[in-house]
Short mmCIF file of C-alpha atoms and ligand atoms in Angstrom, two decimals:
data_model
loop_
_atom_site.label_atom_id
_atom_site.label_comp_id
_atom_site.label_asym_id
_atom_site.label_seq_id
_atom_site.Cartn_x
_atom_site.Cartn_y
_atom_site.Cartn_z
CA MET A 198 30.91 43.29 -8.86
CA ASP A 199 30.38 41.76 -11.56
CA SER A 200 33.43 39.73 -12.50
CA LEU A 201 33.97 36.47 -12.32
CA GLU A 202 37.41 37.01 -11.10
CA GLU A 203 35.60 39.22 -7.95
CA ILE A 204 33.46 36.90 -7.43
CA TRP A 205 35.48 34.32 -6.73
CA LYS A 206 37.57 36.74 -4.34
CA GLN A 207 35.11 36.88 -2.10
CA VAL A 208 34.14 33.19 -1.96
CA LEU A 209 37.60 32.73 -1.24
CA SER A 210 38.01 34.97 0.85
CA VAL A 211 35.46 33.50 3.70
CA VAL A 212 36.94 29.57 2.45
CA ALA A 213 40.01 31.83 4.24
CA MET A 214 38.65 32.49 7.27
CA ASP A 215 37.19 28.68 7.90
CA ILE A 216 41.09 27.28 7.86
CA THR A 217 44.58 27.71 8.02
CA PRO A 218 46.85 29.31 6.20
CA THR A 219 48.79 26.53 5.27
CA ALA A 220 45.43 24.20 4.38
CA TYR A 221 44.24 27.47 2.49
CA ASN A 222 47.57 27.82 0.20
CA THR A 223 47.54 23.31 -0.23
CA TRP A 224 44.28 23.60 -1.16
CA PHE A 225 43.57 27.00 -3.08
CA SER A 226 46.74 28.36 -4.32
CA ASP A 227 45.99 26.66 -7.69
CA CYS A 228 42.28 26.65 -7.72
CA THR A 229 40.79 28.90 -10.13
CA ALA A 230 37.14 30.00 -11.48
CA VAL A 231 36.66 28.91 -14.69
CA ASP A 232 32.83 29.67 -15.60
CA LEU A 233 29.97 31.03 -13.45
CA THR A 234 26.50 30.06 -15.48
CA GLU A 235 22.83 30.56 -14.25
CA ARG A 236 22.50 27.73 -12.19
CA LYS A 237 26.66 26.57 -12.04
CA LEU A 238 30.26 27.23 -11.11
CA VAL A 239 33.13 25.78 -12.26
CA LEU A 240 36.37 25.52 -10.87
CA HIS A 241 39.66 24.09 -12.04
CA THR A 242 42.52 23.24 -9.85
CA SER A 243 45.86 20.24 -10.47
CA SER A 244 44.61 17.26 -9.17
CA ASP A 245 41.97 14.85 -9.17
CA PHE A 246 42.86 14.54 -5.35
CA LYS A 247 42.50 17.99 -4.82
CA ARG A 248 39.46 18.26 -6.62
CA GLY A 249 37.63 15.18 -4.24
CA ILE A 250 39.12 17.34 -1.05
CA ILE A 251 37.23 21.01 -2.54
CA LEU A 252 34.11 18.94 -3.30
CA LYS A 253 34.52 16.99 0.15
CA ARG A 254 35.13 19.64 2.56
CA PHE A 255 34.31 23.06 0.93
CA ALA A 256 31.71 22.82 -1.19
CA ASN A 257 29.29 23.82 0.81
CA THR A 258 31.04 26.97 1.72
CA ILE A 259 31.02 27.96 -1.62
CA ARG A 260 27.85 27.12 -2.24
CA SER A 261 25.95 29.05 0.62
CA VAL A 262 28.47 32.17 -0.11
CA LEU A 263 27.35 32.07 -4.06
CA TYR A 264 23.86 31.89 -1.95
CA ASP A 265 24.06 35.08 0.11
CA LEU A 266 25.16 36.67 -3.22
CA PHE A 267 23.07 36.06 -5.60
CA CYS A 268 20.26 33.93 -3.38
CA CYS A 269 19.99 31.16 -5.55
CA ASP A 270 21.27 27.74 -5.63
CA PHE A 271 24.81 27.01 -7.39
CA GLU A 272 25.65 23.78 -8.78
CA LEU A 273 29.87 23.31 -8.43
CA GLU A 274 32.17 21.55 -10.43
CA VAL A 275 35.33 21.26 -10.36
CA LEU A 276 37.45 20.11 -13.08
CA ALA A 277 41.20 18.78 -12.88
CA GLY A 278 43.88 18.59 -14.70
CA ASP A 279 43.29 18.16 -18.34
CA GLU A 280 39.52 18.44 -18.45
CA LEU A 281 39.85 22.32 -18.60
CA LEU A 282 40.77 21.67 -22.31
CA ASP A 283 37.33 19.61 -23.17
CA TYR A 284 35.87 22.10 -21.04
CA VAL A 285 36.83 25.20 -23.29
CA LYS A 286 36.63 23.26 -26.38
CA THR A 287 33.20 22.11 -25.73
CA GLY A 288 31.75 25.92 -24.88
CA THR A 289 31.24 27.16 -21.44
CA ASN A 290 27.77 25.84 -21.24
CA THR A 291 28.30 21.98 -20.87
CA PRO A 292 25.02 20.43 -21.22
CA SER A 293 23.75 18.97 -17.54
CA PRO A 294 25.23 15.62 -17.28
CA TYR A 295 21.28 14.54 -16.15
CA PRO A 296 18.90 16.17 -18.71
CA GLU A 297 15.89 14.36 -18.05
CA MET A 298 15.88 15.37 -14.77
CA ASP A 299 15.60 19.00 -16.40
CA GLY A 300 12.03 20.79 -14.83
CA TYR A 301 11.36 18.00 -12.45
CA ASN A 302 12.37 18.49 -8.99
CA PHE A 303 10.42 19.23 -5.27
CA ASP A 304 9.51 22.80 -5.49
CA ASN A 305 7.13 22.45 -8.66
CA PHE A 306 5.96 19.39 -7.32
CA ILE A 307 2.47 20.15 -5.82
CA VAL A 308 1.81 17.83 -2.51
CA GLY A 309 -1.76 16.80 -1.48
CA PRO A 310 -3.73 13.87 0.38
CA SER A 311 -3.45 11.55 -2.89
CA ASN A 312 0.65 11.80 -2.65
CA LYS A 313 2.02 12.94 0.59
CA PHE A 314 3.07 9.63 1.34
CA ALA A 315 5.07 9.37 -1.83
CA HIS A 316 6.42 13.18 -1.08
CA ALA A 317 7.78 12.68 1.95
CA ALA A 318 9.37 9.47 1.11
CA ALA A 319 10.80 10.65 -1.68
CA ILE A 320 12.64 14.27 0.25
CA ALA A 321 13.93 11.85 2.99
CA VAL A 322 15.86 9.83 0.28
CA ALA A 323 17.01 12.47 -1.18
CA ASN A 324 18.09 14.31 1.87
CA SER A 325 20.10 11.00 3.45
CA PRO A 326 20.49 8.92 0.09
CA GLY A 327 21.15 4.40 0.88
CA ARG A 328 20.19 6.05 4.66
CA VAL A 329 16.43 5.53 5.22
CA TYR A 330 13.94 3.66 3.25
CA ASN A 331 16.23 1.32 0.10
CA PRO A 332 14.79 1.00 -2.02
CA LEU A 333 11.96 2.76 -1.78
CA PHE A 334 9.07 1.88 -4.09
CA ILE A 335 6.97 4.37 -5.61
CA TYR A 336 3.83 2.85 -7.58
CA GLY A 337 0.46 4.37 -9.24
CA ASN A 338 -1.54 4.63 -12.41
CA SER A 339 0.18 6.63 -15.02
CA GLY A 340 0.05 10.65 -14.84
CA LEU A 341 0.35 11.20 -11.16
CA GLY A 342 4.02 12.03 -10.97
CA LYS A 343 6.26 9.51 -10.64
CA THR A 344 8.26 10.11 -13.08
CA HIS A 345 8.68 13.42 -11.75
CA LEU A 346 9.38 12.26 -7.89
CA LEU A 347 11.97 9.89 -9.20
CA LEU A 348 13.73 12.52 -11.09
CA ALA A 349 12.88 15.35 -7.95
CA ILE A 350 15.38 12.77 -6.11
CA GLY A 351 17.86 12.59 -9.00
CA GLU A 352 18.50 16.45 -9.11
CA LYS A 353 18.25 16.76 -5.40
CA ILE A 354 21.38 14.76 -4.80
CA HIS A 355 22.78 15.45 -8.09
CA HIS A 356 22.67 19.30 -6.89
CA GLU A 357 24.09 18.45 -3.15
CA HIS A 358 26.70 15.63 -4.24
CA PRO A 359 27.62 16.55 -7.98
CA GLU A 360 30.24 13.44 -7.23
CA LEU A 361 27.83 10.88 -7.26
CA LYS A 362 27.21 8.90 -10.01
CA ILE A 363 23.94 8.83 -11.29
CA ALA A 364 21.56 6.24 -13.19
CA TYR A 365 18.50 7.21 -14.43
CA LEU A 366 16.43 4.76 -17.04
CA LYS A 367 13.21 2.62 -17.87
CA GLY A 368 13.08 -0.66 -17.33
CA ASP A 369 12.55 -1.35 -21.13
CA ASP A 370 15.96 0.44 -21.77
CA PHE A 371 17.90 -1.67 -19.52
CA THR A 372 16.60 -5.04 -20.80
CA ASN A 373 17.73 -3.42 -24.42
CA GLU A 374 20.88 -2.22 -23.30
CA LEU A 375 20.99 -5.86 -21.52
CA ILE A 376 20.64 -7.80 -25.02
CA HIS A 377 23.20 -5.65 -26.90
CA SER A 378 25.74 -6.00 -24.44
CA ILE A 379 25.21 -9.82 -25.30
CA GLN A 380 25.11 -9.41 -29.21
CA THR A 381 28.04 -7.31 -28.97
CA GLY A 382 30.19 -9.47 -26.37
CA THR A 383 30.27 -5.87 -23.95
CA GLY A 384 28.21 -7.84 -20.87
CA GLU A 385 31.02 -6.84 -18.72
CA GLU A 386 31.02 -3.01 -19.38
CA PHE A 387 27.34 -3.65 -18.08
CA ARG A 388 27.44 -5.37 -15.28
CA GLY A 389 30.09 -2.82 -14.17
CA LYS A 390 28.31 0.34 -15.51
CA TYR A 391 25.51 -0.33 -13.58
CA ARG A 392 26.52 -2.35 -10.35
CA SER A 393 28.96 0.73 -9.37
CA MET A 394 26.23 3.40 -9.63
CA ASP A 395 25.45 5.91 -6.25
CA LEU A 396 21.99 5.85 -6.97
CA LEU A 397 20.07 3.76 -9.25
CA LEU A 398 16.77 5.49 -10.56
CA MET A 399 14.91 3.23 -12.08
CA ASP A 400 11.28 3.97 -13.90
CA ASP A 401 8.46 1.79 -15.36
CA ILE A 402 10.27 -1.61 -14.00
CA GLN A 403 6.98 -3.48 -14.74
CA PHE A 404 8.37 -3.50 -18.10
CA ILE A 405 11.36 -6.02 -16.48
CA SER A 406 8.85 -8.28 -15.71
CA GLY A 407 8.47 -11.56 -17.43
CA LYS A 408 12.04 -11.38 -18.87
CA VAL A 409 13.99 -14.07 -17.27
CA SER A 410 17.67 -12.95 -17.95
CA THR A 411 16.77 -9.05 -17.53
CA GLN A 412 15.59 -9.99 -13.84
CA GLU A 413 18.63 -12.57 -13.76
CA GLU A 414 20.48 -8.91 -14.12
CA PHE A 415 18.60 -6.98 -12.03
CA PHE A 416 18.58 -8.85 -9.43
CA HIS A 417 22.11 -8.54 -9.31
CA THR A 418 22.86 -5.76 -9.91
CA PHE A 419 20.62 -4.31 -6.96
CA ASN A 420 22.30 -6.30 -4.41
CA SER A 421 25.98 -5.08 -5.36
CA ILE A 422 24.12 -1.56 -5.36
CA TYR A 423 22.30 -2.19 -2.03
CA GLU A 424 25.19 -3.53 -0.42
CA ALA A 425 27.49 -1.03 -1.10
CA GLY A 426 25.05 0.71 1.31
CA HIS A 427 24.07 3.19 -2.03
CA GLN A 428 20.48 4.01 -2.63
CA ILE A 429 18.04 2.42 -5.33
CA VAL A 430 14.23 3.90 -6.14
CA LEU A 431 11.87 2.27 -8.38
CA THR A 432 8.70 2.81 -9.86
CA ALA A 433 6.32 0.90 -11.38
CA ASP A 434 2.00 1.20 -12.61
CA ARG A 435 1.11 -1.37 -10.15
CA PRO A 436 2.64 -3.19 -6.70
CA PRO A 437 4.87 -5.90 -6.69
CA ARG A 438 2.40 -8.58 -5.82
CA GLU A 439 0.34 -7.59 -9.15
CA MET A 440 3.02 -8.80 -10.76
CA ALA A 441 2.63 -11.76 -11.91
CA THR A 442 5.47 -12.25 -13.82
CA LEU A 443 8.08 -10.31 -11.03
CA ASP A 444 11.11 -13.17 -9.55
CA ASP A 445 10.14 -13.62 -6.62
CA ARG A 446 13.95 -12.56 -5.10
CA ILE A 447 12.99 -8.91 -6.79
CA ARG A 448 9.24 -8.76 -4.78
CA THR A 449 11.22 -9.94 -1.57
CA ARG A 450 13.95 -6.88 -1.70
CA ILE A 451 11.51 -4.63 -2.89
CA GLU A 452 8.94 -5.59 -0.19
CA GLY A 453 12.41 -5.03 2.33
CA GLY A 454 12.42 -1.33 1.81
CA LEU A 455 9.53 1.42 1.52
CA MET A 456 6.18 1.03 -1.17
CA ALA A 457 4.79 4.23 -1.60
CA ASP A 458 1.76 4.65 -3.82
CA VAL A 459 0.41 7.72 -6.04
CA GLN A 460 -3.50 8.30 -6.44
CA PRO A 461 -5.33 10.63 -8.54
CA PRO A 462 -5.01 14.09 -6.99
CA ASP A 463 -8.13 15.29 -5.14
CA LEU A 464 -9.71 18.70 -6.73
CA GLU A 465 -8.44 20.95 -4.17
CA THR A 466 -4.89 19.91 -5.47
CA ARG A 467 -5.74 19.96 -9.24
CA MET A 468 -7.06 23.01 -8.67
CA ALA A 469 -3.20 24.21 -7.80
CA ILE A 470 -1.53 22.04 -10.01
CA ILE A 471 -3.51 24.06 -12.70
CA LEU A 472 -2.57 27.58 -10.83
CA ASN A 473 0.46 25.85 -10.56
CA LYS A 474 1.09 25.42 -14.25
CA SER A 475 -0.51 27.97 -15.79
CA GLN A 476 1.27 30.37 -13.70
CA ALA A 477 4.60 29.21 -14.80
CA LEU A 478 3.35 29.60 -18.43
CA GLY A 479 2.30 32.95 -17.59
CA LEU A 480 -0.98 32.42 -18.36
CA VAL A 481 -3.56 34.12 -16.12
CA LEU A 482 -7.09 31.95 -15.44
CA ALA A 483 -10.59 33.04 -14.19
CA HIS A 484 -11.81 30.81 -11.03
CA GLU A 485 -14.10 29.29 -12.43
CA VAL A 486 -11.90 28.11 -15.54
CA VAL A 487 -9.32 26.57 -13.20
CA GLU A 488 -12.61 24.80 -11.17
CA PHE A 489 -14.19 23.68 -15.13
CA ILE A 490 -10.55 22.16 -15.74
CA ALA A 491 -10.24 20.28 -12.33
CA GLU A 492 -13.96 18.70 -12.80
CA SER A 493 -13.43 17.81 -15.96
CA ILE A 494 -10.46 15.79 -15.56
CA THR A 495 -9.92 13.58 -12.23
CA SER A 496 -7.36 10.84 -13.28
CA ASN A 497 -4.65 11.92 -14.90
CA VAL A 498 -1.85 15.28 -13.81
CA ARG A 499 -0.03 14.59 -17.49
CA GLN A 500 -3.64 15.48 -19.06
CA ILE A 501 -3.98 18.45 -17.01
CA GLU A 502 -1.12 19.98 -18.08
CA GLY A 503 -1.46 18.75 -21.70
CA VAL A 504 -4.88 21.48 -20.84
CA VAL A 505 -3.16 24.17 -19.16
CA LYS A 506 -0.53 23.68 -22.25
CA ARG A 507 -2.93 24.05 -24.90
CA LEU A 508 -4.72 27.14 -23.73
CA THR A 509 -1.26 28.92 -23.38
CA ALA A 510 -1.17 27.72 -26.83
CA TYR A 511 -4.48 28.98 -27.61
CA LYS A 512 -3.95 32.67 -26.40
CA GLU A 513 -1.17 32.96 -28.40
CA ILE A 514 -1.98 31.75 -31.49
CA MET A 515 -5.19 32.86 -31.61
CA ASN A 516 -5.33 35.31 -28.79
CA ASP A 517 -8.24 33.81 -28.11
CA ASN A 518 -10.06 34.76 -24.56
CA ILE A 519 -9.94 31.91 -22.53
CA ASN A 520 -13.50 30.62 -21.49
CA ILE A 521 -15.50 28.01 -20.87
CA PRO A 522 -16.44 27.44 -24.10
CA THR A 523 -12.37 27.46 -25.58
CA VAL A 524 -11.60 25.18 -22.73
CA LYS A 525 -14.14 22.27 -23.07
CA ARG A 526 -11.61 22.08 -26.98
CA ALA A 527 -9.05 21.99 -25.29
CA ILE A 528 -10.06 19.34 -22.64
CA LYS A 529 -11.77 17.16 -26.03
CA ASP A 530 -8.17 17.90 -27.65
CA VAL A 531 -6.49 16.16 -25.02
CA ILE A 532 -8.35 13.50 -23.42
CA ARG A 533 -8.38 12.21 -27.89
CA VAL A 534 -4.72 13.05 -28.37
CA GLY A 535 -4.04 11.35 -24.63
CA ALA A 536 -5.94 8.37 -25.38
CA TYR A 537 -4.81 5.40 -23.00
CA ILE A 538 -1.93 3.25 -24.62
CA PRO A 539 -1.96 -0.25 -22.57
CA THR A 540 1.53 -1.79 -21.70
CA PRO A 541 3.11 -5.29 -23.20
CA ASP A 542 1.81 -6.74 -20.23
CA VAL A 543 -1.57 -5.67 -19.62
CA ILE A 544 -2.48 -6.87 -23.48
CA ILE A 545 -0.65 -10.80 -22.73
CA ASP A 546 -2.22 -11.14 -19.45
CA GLU A 547 -6.01 -9.87 -20.99
CA THR A 548 -5.09 -12.36 -23.73
CA ALA A 549 -4.42 -15.01 -22.10
CA ARG A 550 -7.64 -14.87 -19.85
CA TYR A 551 -9.55 -14.77 -22.63
CA TYR A 552 -7.96 -17.97 -23.74
CA SER A 553 -7.92 -19.51 -20.26
CA LEU A 554 -3.90 -19.68 -20.58
CA GLN A 555 -0.78 -18.03 -18.26
CA PRO A 556 0.95 -15.18 -19.42
CA ARG A 557 3.53 -17.29 -19.81
CA ASP A 558 2.00 -19.44 -22.48
CA LEU A 559 2.07 -16.75 -24.26
CA ARG A 560 5.34 -15.27 -23.94
CA GLY A 561 7.48 -18.78 -24.16
CA GLN A 562 8.27 -21.16 -27.59
CA ARG A 563 5.35 -23.97 -26.96
CA ARG A 564 2.86 -24.42 -29.95
CA SER A 565 -0.26 -25.97 -29.46
CA LYS A 566 -2.79 -24.55 -31.28
CA ASN A 567 -4.92 -22.47 -28.86
CA MET A 568 -1.76 -20.76 -27.81
CA ALA A 569 -0.40 -20.59 -30.93
CA ILE A 570 -3.78 -18.04 -32.00
CA ALA A 571 -3.35 -16.41 -28.36
CA ARG A 572 0.14 -15.42 -28.78
CA GLN A 573 -0.84 -14.06 -32.60
CA VAL A 574 -4.12 -12.32 -31.62
CA SER A 575 -1.84 -10.88 -28.55
CA MET A 576 1.04 -9.15 -31.22
CA TYR A 577 -2.10 -8.18 -33.41
CA LEU A 578 -3.12 -6.11 -30.14
CA MET A 579 0.50 -4.49 -29.51
CA ARG A 580 0.76 -3.32 -32.91
CA ASN A 581 -2.64 -1.74 -33.04
CA LEU A 582 -3.38 -0.34 -29.45
CA THR A 583 0.65 0.67 -28.29
CA ASN A 584 3.15 2.77 -30.48
CA LEU A 585 5.94 -0.79 -30.29
CA SER A 586 8.10 -1.44 -33.29
CA LEU A 587 7.94 -4.64 -34.30
CA VAL A 588 11.58 -5.62 -32.69
CA ASP A 589 9.99 -4.55 -29.58
CA ILE A 590 6.63 -6.55 -29.59
CA GLY A 591 8.92 -9.48 -30.04
CA ASN A 592 11.23 -8.89 -27.65
CA GLN A 593 8.15 -9.24 -25.30
CA TYR A 594 8.52 -13.22 -26.67
CA GLU A 595 10.41 -15.80 -26.42
CA GLY A 596 13.09 -16.12 -29.33
CA ARG A 597 10.75 -13.97 -31.63
CA ASN A 598 12.09 -11.56 -34.26
CA HIS A 599 10.52 -8.64 -36.25
CA SER A 600 9.35 -11.22 -39.41
CA THR A 601 7.65 -13.24 -37.04
CA VAL A 602 5.55 -10.67 -35.29
CA LEU A 603 5.08 -9.16 -39.05
CA ALA A 604 3.68 -12.28 -40.34
CA SER A 605 1.40 -13.30 -37.43
CA ILE A 606 0.00 -9.54 -37.67
CA ARG A 607 -1.08 -10.32 -40.96
CA LYS A 608 -2.41 -13.44 -40.35
CA ILE A 609 -4.67 -11.59 -37.71
CA GLU A 610 -5.45 -9.16 -40.09
CA GLU A 611 -6.81 -11.56 -42.24
CA MET A 612 -8.87 -13.83 -40.65
CA ILE A 613 -10.43 -10.58 -38.86
CA LYS A 614 -11.64 -10.02 -42.59
CA THR A 615 -13.16 -13.32 -43.30
CA ASP A 616 -13.96 -14.78 -40.10
CA PRO A 617 -16.44 -13.03 -37.64
CA ASP A 618 -15.78 -14.97 -35.24
CA MET A 619 -12.40 -13.73 -34.65
CA ALA A 620 -13.34 -9.70 -35.13
CA ALA A 621 -15.52 -10.10 -32.10
CA THR A 622 -12.69 -12.54 -29.96
CA VAL A 623 -10.35 -9.46 -31.19
CA ARG A 624 -12.94 -6.71 -30.00
CA ASP A 625 -14.12 -8.31 -26.63
CA ILE A 626 -10.25 -8.39 -25.49
CA SER A 627 -9.33 -5.16 -27.19
CA SER A 628 -12.70 -4.05 -24.74
CA ASN A 629 -11.57 -5.67 -21.31
CA ILE A 630 -7.63 -3.85 -22.44
CA ASN A 631 -9.31 -0.81 -22.31
CA SER A 632 -11.48 -1.18 -19.33
CA ARG A 633 -8.32 -1.52 -17.05
CA SER A 634 -7.18 2.11 -18.40
P1 ADP B 874 3.99 9.06 -14.32
O1 ADP B 874 5.41 9.08 -13.99
O2 ADP B 874 3.30 8.40 -12.41
O3 ADP B 874 3.42 8.26 -15.22
P2 ADP B 874 4.63 11.99 -14.12
O4 ADP B 874 5.67 12.31 -13.02
O5 ADP B 874 5.53 11.59 -15.62
O6 ADP B 874 3.44 10.81 -13.84
O7 ADP B 874 3.99 12.80 -14.79
C1 ADP B 874 2.93 13.45 -15.42
C2 ADP B 874 3.18 14.73 -15.51
O8 ADP B 874 2.29 15.76 -14.87
C3 ADP B 874 4.51 15.59 -15.55
O9 ADP B 874 4.83 16.57 -16.77
C4 ADP B 874 4.60 15.90 -13.86
O10 ADP B 874 4.92 16.99 -14.25
C5 ADP B 874 3.03 16.57 -13.91
N1 ADP B 874 2.73 16.44 -12.36
C6 ADP B 874 2.27 14.63 -12.06
N2 ADP B 874 1.91 15.13 -10.63
C7 ADP B 874 2.09 16.52 -10.75
C8 ADP B 874 2.41 17.42 -8.85
N3 ADP B 874 1.46 16.53 -7.91
N4 ADP B 874 2.61 18.81 -9.11
C9 ADP B 874 3.04 18.97 -9.88
N5 ADP B 874 2.87 18.00 -11.58
C10 ADP B 874 2.76 17.19 -11.57
MG1 MG B 875 6.19 8.18 -15.49
#
């Protein structure tokens, strides 16, 4: 059985068993199979209304027949009316509507004591969006699987309910889009877009804290989605109570849902992750090598993954035997490349603390001498410790554009050259920041 037509016939024969001939004719007489790819069956029917019925009432049956035939899960996409033309024009392999989710699912997430609560909560939310824990808030340090879980929720919900509208974005994307919508007078569209989502996945919301208009807008978006009974999942690098400049209304909302943290994995979980990632890359590692990596990298799964990838490359390029010295080299490379990049919040907090000021003094417009210097130092540090552009840096402060930022950075650069006190100050604050990694 190989042609699409035969497969579709087979599916229809099963569908027909469950319903009356009249119903069958009504919903399937003009429904045709358009395409079958590795993961997806694409159908076409005449109207949006029929599509709705097919997806709602028959999607499960159709997918279960495909599962029986191929032993794997398929997505179902139904085109209606003219959409067929676009589909044919853009080629058969329409890109996934959510490319970010590629490769992140529950199957390839390793569960251990450090993340089992967050994992269970994520599964529960993916199984019943909007019904159990709303919002779900996942927090923890960098590289511990927050984004992975967030996207796995999206992937599962999209797979099971392809009709639902999902938004995945980072806290700072939200800010940037909001600013753009204000500049271009498209605020209404912006609001409509997010408030009508069935599932909002917002990653790294620590980036909205402190930004008044973003938080205001986010609060309303949050409420619209929540009140419609739709699901919200958020991640951040720390719990809400440690986000000093988070709007209290948002904090209260988050605390009213479920908060789950992810911790660094224990040794066994790290070993399981290494085995899993190396197998996925077709790499066979000796037990002592797996153990050595697991003992050397303890606090960041992203780095563990980086080492395994590097070993795969060594093996391919140099046909190198993977022994402990090779692994040591890979680890050294990864730790250097993956050096800690502090968030703007950390830089501002630490700079403010050093000068006995509040973070909002630095973000705001006031110009006492102390504040002006502290603000300029924090800009200099952001430029040196992060990959942010001048524009991004300016956005951290009220009323600063890239040219004022650049002038501030230049000024501090000059001072460091001529004034040993300033050089020491910058060194101290840098090391405080780095100690928070
Ligand atoms: P975070 O968002 O917390 O900074 P990510 O979710 O981006 O971290 O994870 C970093 C990398 O490590 C990703 O490639 C992710 O797939 C992987 N990873 C993290 N935790 C796990 C886990 N428990 N099992 C498998 N892979 C993991
Ligand atoms: Mg992340």
